[in-house]
mmCIF file of C-alpha atoms in Angstrom:
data_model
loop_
_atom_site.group_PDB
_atom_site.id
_atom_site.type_symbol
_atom_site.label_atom_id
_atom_site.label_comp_id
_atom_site.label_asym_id
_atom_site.label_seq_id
_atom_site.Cartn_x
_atom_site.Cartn_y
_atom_site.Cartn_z
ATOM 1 C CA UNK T 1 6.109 -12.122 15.822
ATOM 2 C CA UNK T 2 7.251 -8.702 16.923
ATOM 3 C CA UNK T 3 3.450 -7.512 16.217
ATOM 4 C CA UNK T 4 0.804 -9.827 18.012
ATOM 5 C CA UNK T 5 -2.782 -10.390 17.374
ATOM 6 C CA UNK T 6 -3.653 -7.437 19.974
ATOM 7 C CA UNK T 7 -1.426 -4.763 17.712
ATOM 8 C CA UNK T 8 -3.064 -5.855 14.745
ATOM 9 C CA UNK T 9 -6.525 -5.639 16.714
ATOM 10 C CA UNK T 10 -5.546 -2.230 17.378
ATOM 11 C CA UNK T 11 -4.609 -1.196 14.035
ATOM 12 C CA UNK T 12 -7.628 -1.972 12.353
ATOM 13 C CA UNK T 13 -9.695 -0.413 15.299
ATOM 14 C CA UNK T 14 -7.826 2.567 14.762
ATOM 15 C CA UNK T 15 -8.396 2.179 10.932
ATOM 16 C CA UNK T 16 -12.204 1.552 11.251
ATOM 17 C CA UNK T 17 -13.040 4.572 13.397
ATOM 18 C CA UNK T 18 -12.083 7.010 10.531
ATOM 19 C CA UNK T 19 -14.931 5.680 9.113
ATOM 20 C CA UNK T 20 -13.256 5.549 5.637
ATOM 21 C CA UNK T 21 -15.308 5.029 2.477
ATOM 22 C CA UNK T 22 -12.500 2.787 0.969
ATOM 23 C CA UNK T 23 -9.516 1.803 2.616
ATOM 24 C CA UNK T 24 -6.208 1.457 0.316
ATOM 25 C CA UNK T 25 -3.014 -0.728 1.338
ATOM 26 C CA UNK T 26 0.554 -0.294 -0.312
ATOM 27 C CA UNK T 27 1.804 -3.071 0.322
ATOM 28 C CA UNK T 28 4.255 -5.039 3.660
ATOM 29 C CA UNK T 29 1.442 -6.585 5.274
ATOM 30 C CA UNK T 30 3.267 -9.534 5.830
ATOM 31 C CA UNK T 31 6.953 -8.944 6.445
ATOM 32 C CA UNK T 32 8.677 -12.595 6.298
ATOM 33 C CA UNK T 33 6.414 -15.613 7.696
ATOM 34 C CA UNK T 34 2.832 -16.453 7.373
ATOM 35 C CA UNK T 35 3.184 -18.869 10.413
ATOM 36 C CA UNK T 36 2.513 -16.231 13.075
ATOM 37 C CA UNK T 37 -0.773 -14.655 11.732
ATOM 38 C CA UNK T 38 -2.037 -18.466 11.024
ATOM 39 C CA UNK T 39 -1.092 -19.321 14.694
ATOM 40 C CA UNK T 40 -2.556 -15.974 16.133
ATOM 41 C CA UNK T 41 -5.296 -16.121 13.185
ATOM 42 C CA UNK T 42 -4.921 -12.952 12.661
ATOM 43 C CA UNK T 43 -7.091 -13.478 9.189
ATOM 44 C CA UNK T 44 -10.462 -13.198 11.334
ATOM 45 C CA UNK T 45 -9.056 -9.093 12.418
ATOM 46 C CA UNK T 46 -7.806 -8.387 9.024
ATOM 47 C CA UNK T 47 -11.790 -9.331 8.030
ATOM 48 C CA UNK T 48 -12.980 -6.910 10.420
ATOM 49 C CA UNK T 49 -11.804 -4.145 8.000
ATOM 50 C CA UNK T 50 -14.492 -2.079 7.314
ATOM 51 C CA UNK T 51 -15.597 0.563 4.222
ATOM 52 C CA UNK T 52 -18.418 0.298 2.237
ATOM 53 C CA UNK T 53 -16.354 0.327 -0.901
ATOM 54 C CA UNK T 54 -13.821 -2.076 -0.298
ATOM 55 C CA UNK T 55 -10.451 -2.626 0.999
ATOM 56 C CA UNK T 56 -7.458 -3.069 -1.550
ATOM 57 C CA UNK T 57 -3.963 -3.459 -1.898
ATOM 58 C CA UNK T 58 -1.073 -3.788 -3.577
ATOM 59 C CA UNK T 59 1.708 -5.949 -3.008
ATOM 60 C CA UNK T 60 5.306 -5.156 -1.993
ATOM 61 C CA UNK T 61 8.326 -6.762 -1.921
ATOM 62 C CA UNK T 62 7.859 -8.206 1.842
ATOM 63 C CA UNK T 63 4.767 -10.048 0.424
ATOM 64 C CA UNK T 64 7.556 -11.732 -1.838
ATOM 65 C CA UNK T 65 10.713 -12.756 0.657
ATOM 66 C CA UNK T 66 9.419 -16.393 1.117
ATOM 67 C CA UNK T 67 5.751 -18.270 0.641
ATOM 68 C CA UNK T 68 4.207 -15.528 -2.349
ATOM 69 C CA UNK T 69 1.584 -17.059 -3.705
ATOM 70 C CA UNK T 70 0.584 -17.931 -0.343
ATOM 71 C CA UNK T 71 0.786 -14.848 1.220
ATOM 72 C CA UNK T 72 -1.198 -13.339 -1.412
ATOM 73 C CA UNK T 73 -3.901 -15.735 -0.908
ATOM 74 C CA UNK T 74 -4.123 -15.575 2.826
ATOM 75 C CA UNK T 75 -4.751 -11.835 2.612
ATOM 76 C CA UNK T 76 -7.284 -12.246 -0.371
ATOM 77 C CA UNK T 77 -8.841 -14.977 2.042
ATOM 78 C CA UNK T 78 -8.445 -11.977 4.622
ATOM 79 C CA UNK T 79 -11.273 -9.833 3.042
ATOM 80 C CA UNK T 80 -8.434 -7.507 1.197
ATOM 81 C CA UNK T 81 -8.456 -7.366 -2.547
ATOM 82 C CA UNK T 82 -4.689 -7.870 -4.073
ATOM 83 C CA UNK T 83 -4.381 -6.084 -6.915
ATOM 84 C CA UNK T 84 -1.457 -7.162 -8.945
ATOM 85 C CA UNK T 85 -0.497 -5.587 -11.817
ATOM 86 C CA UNK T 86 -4.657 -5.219 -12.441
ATOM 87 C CA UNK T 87 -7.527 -2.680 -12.221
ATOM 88 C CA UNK T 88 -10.827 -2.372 -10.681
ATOM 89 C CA UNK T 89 -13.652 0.311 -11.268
ATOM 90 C CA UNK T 90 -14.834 1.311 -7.953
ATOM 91 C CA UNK T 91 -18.835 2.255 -7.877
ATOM 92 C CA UNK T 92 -19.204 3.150 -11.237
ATOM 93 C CA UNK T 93 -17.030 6.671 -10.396
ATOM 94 C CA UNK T 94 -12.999 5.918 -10.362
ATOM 95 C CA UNK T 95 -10.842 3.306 -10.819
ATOM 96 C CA UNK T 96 -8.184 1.557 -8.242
ATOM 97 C CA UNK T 97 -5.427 0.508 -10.005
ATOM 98 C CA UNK T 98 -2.231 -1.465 -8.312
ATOM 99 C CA UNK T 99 1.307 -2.241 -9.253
ATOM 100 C CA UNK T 100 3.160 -5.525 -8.692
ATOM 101 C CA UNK T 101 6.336 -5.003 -6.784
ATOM 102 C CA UNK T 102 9.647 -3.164 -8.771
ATOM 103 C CA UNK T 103 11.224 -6.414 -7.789
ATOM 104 C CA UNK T 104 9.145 -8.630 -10.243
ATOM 105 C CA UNK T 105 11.064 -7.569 -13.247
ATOM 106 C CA UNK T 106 8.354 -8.366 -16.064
ATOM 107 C CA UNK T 107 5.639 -5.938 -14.412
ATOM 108 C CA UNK T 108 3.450 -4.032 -16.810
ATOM 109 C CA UNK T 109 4.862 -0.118 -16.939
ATOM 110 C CA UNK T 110 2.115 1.888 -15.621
ATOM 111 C CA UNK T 111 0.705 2.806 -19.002
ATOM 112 C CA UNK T 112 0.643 -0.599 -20.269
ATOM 113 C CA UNK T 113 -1.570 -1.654 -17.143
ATOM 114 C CA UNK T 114 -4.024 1.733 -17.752
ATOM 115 C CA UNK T 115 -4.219 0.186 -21.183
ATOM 116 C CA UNK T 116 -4.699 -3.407 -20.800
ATOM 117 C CA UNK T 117 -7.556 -2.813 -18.404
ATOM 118 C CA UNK T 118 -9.017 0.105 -20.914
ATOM 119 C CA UNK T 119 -8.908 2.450 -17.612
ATOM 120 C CA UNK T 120 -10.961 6.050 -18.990
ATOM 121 C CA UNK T 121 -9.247 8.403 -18.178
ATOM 122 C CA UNK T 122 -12.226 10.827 -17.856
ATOM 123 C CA UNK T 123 -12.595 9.080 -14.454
ATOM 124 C CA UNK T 124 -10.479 9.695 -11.689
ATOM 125 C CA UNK T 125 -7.220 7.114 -10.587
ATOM 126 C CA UNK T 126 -6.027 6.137 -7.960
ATOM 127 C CA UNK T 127 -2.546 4.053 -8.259
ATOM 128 C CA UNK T 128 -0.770 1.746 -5.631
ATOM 129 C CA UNK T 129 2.434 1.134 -6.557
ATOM 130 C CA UNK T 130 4.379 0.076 -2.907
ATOM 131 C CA UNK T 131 7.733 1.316 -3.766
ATOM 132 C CA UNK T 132 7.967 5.443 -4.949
ATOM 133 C CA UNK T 133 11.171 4.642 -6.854
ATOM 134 C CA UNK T 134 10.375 6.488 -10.383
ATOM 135 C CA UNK T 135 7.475 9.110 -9.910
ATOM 136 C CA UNK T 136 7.778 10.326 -13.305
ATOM 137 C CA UNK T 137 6.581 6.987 -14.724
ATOM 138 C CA UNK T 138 3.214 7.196 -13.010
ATOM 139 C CA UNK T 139 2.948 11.127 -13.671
ATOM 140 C CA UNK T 140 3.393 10.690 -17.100
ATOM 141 C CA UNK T 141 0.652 8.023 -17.168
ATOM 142 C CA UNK T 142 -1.311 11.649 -15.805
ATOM 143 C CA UNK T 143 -2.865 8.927 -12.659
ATOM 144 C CA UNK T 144 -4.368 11.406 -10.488
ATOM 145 C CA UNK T 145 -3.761 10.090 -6.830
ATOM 146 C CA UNK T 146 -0.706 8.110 -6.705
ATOM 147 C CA UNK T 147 -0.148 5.989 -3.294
ATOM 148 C CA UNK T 148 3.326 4.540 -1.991
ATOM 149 C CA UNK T 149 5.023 3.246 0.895
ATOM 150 C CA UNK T 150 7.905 1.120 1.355
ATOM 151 C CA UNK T 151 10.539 4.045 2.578
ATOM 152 C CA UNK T 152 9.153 3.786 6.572
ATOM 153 C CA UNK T 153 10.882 7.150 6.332
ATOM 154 C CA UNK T 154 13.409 5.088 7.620
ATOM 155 C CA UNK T 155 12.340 3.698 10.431
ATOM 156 C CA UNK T 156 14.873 5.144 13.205
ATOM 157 C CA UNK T 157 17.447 7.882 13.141
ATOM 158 C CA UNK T 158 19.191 8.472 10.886
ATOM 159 C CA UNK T 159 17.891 6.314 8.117
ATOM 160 C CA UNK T 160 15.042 8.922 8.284
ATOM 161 C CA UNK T 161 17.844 11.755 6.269
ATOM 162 C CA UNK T 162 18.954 8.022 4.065
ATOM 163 C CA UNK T 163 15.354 7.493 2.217
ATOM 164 C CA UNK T 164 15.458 11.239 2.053
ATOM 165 C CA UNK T 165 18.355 11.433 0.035
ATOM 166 C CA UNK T 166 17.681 8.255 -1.901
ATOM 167 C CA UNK T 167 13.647 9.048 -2.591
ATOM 168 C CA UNK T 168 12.729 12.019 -4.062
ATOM 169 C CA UNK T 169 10.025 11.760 -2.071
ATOM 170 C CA UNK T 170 10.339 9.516 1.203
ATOM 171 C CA UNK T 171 7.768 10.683 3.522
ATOM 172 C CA UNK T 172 4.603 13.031 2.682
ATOM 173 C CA UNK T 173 3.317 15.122 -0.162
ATOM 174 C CA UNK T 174 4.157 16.136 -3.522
ATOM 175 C CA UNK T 175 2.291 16.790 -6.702
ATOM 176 C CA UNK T 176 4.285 16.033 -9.638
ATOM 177 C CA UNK T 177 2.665 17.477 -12.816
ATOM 178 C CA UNK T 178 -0.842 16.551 -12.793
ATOM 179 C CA UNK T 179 -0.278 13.837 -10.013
ATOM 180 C CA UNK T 180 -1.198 13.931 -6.755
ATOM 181 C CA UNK T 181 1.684 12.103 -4.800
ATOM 182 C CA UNK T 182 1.620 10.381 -1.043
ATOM 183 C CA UNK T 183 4.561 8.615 0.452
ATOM 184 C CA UNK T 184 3.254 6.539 3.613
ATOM 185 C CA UNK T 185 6.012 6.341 6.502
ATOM 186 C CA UNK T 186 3.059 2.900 7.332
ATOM 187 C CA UNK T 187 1.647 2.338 10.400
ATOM 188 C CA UNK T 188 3.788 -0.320 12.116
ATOM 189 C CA UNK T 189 7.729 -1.310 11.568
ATOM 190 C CA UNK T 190 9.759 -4.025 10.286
ATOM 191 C CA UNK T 191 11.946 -5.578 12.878
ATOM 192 C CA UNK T 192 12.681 -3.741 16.190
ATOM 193 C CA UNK T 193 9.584 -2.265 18.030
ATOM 194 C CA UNK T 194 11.136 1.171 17.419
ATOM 195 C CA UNK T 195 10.648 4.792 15.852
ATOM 196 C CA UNK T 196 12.982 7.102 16.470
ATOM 197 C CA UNK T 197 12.712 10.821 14.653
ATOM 198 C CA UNK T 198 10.195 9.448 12.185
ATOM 199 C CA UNK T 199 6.431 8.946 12.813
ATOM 200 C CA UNK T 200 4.154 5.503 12.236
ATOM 201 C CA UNK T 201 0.854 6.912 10.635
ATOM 202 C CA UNK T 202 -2.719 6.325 8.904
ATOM 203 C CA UNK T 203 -2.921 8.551 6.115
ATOM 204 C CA UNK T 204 -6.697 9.910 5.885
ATOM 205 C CA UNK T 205 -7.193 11.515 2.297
ATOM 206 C CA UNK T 206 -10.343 13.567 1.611
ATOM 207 C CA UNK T 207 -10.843 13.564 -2.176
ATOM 208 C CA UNK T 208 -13.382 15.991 -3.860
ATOM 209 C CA UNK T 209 -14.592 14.293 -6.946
ATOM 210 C CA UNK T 210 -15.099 17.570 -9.662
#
């Protein structure tokens, strides 16, 4: 309830006019009810999502603090494609591959899931795995974009120097062998409509495909 329909209108406005050719989600786009976005139907501005390849996403633990499954469906129903522990080949050129949650404890390691959806690796890969809590596993799997959020850099003052000392990355950049790393600080907030010393942000990538 803290974010109403005319928030979320103005997120995906804001997301739209970057024109992006895909737009990627890691996950916490619903934090603990689906009974405000049915009330405010906020399905029909999630729709208006726009990129000519597709908008995906991966789910993170918010997605599972009460009502999953039907979380997951609403936002499927929403226009975004949930990937869960599964893989897609995007355009014939790279895949998008995304995690389930570190809290669902059977979840395929990040080379299992490269392997059970026979991901070439000659193509580029981009992961979304919501929470950055072991880099090395998805460096090792040599992905070559790897997308997380989760952290929100925490939030206010100081829980912004807490995920820094807990993450080894919490907010930002990092490549990590052959990996190119991106910690999301998200675009809204859980809880109280405040950011203090840390920054709410849409993260704009330009890739060069070689």
């Amino acid at each position: 309830y803290t974010i109403n329909k005319y928030e979320a209108q103005r997120m995906v406005d804001f997301i739209n006019v970057q024109n992006p050719d895909i737009i990627l989600l890691v996950g916490d786009i619903i934090d603990a009810s689906l009974e405000p976005l049915i009330e405010q139907d906020m399905g029909s501005i999630l729709r208006q999502l726009k990129a000519p390849l597709g908008v995906y996403a991966c789910p993170g633990n918010h997605e599972y603090r009460k009502e999953g499954e039907s979380k997951i469906e609403y936002l499927n129903k929403s226009g975004i494609t949930m990937l869960m522990d599964s893989a897609v080949l995007v355009d014939s050129s790279f895949y998008v591959v995304g995690r389930e949650d570190w809290i669902i404890q059977d979840r395929l390691s990040t080379e299992q899931l490269l392997n059970k959806y026979n991901v070439d690796k000659n193509k580029p890969i981009f992961l979304l795995n919501h929470s950055p809590y072991d880099l090395n596993e998805d460096a090792k799997a040599n992905v070559d974009i790897a997308l997380y959020g989760h952290t929100h850099h925490g939030q206010v003052f100081p829980g912004n120097l807490a995920t820094s000392l807990k993450f080894e990355v919490a907010h930002g950049y990092k490549k990590k062998s052959n990996t190119n790393v991106y910690v999301t600080s998200g675009l809204a907030l859980a809880g109280p409509q405040h950011r203090i010393a840390t920054v709410s942000e849409v993260v704009v990538l330009e890739v060069g495909m070689e």
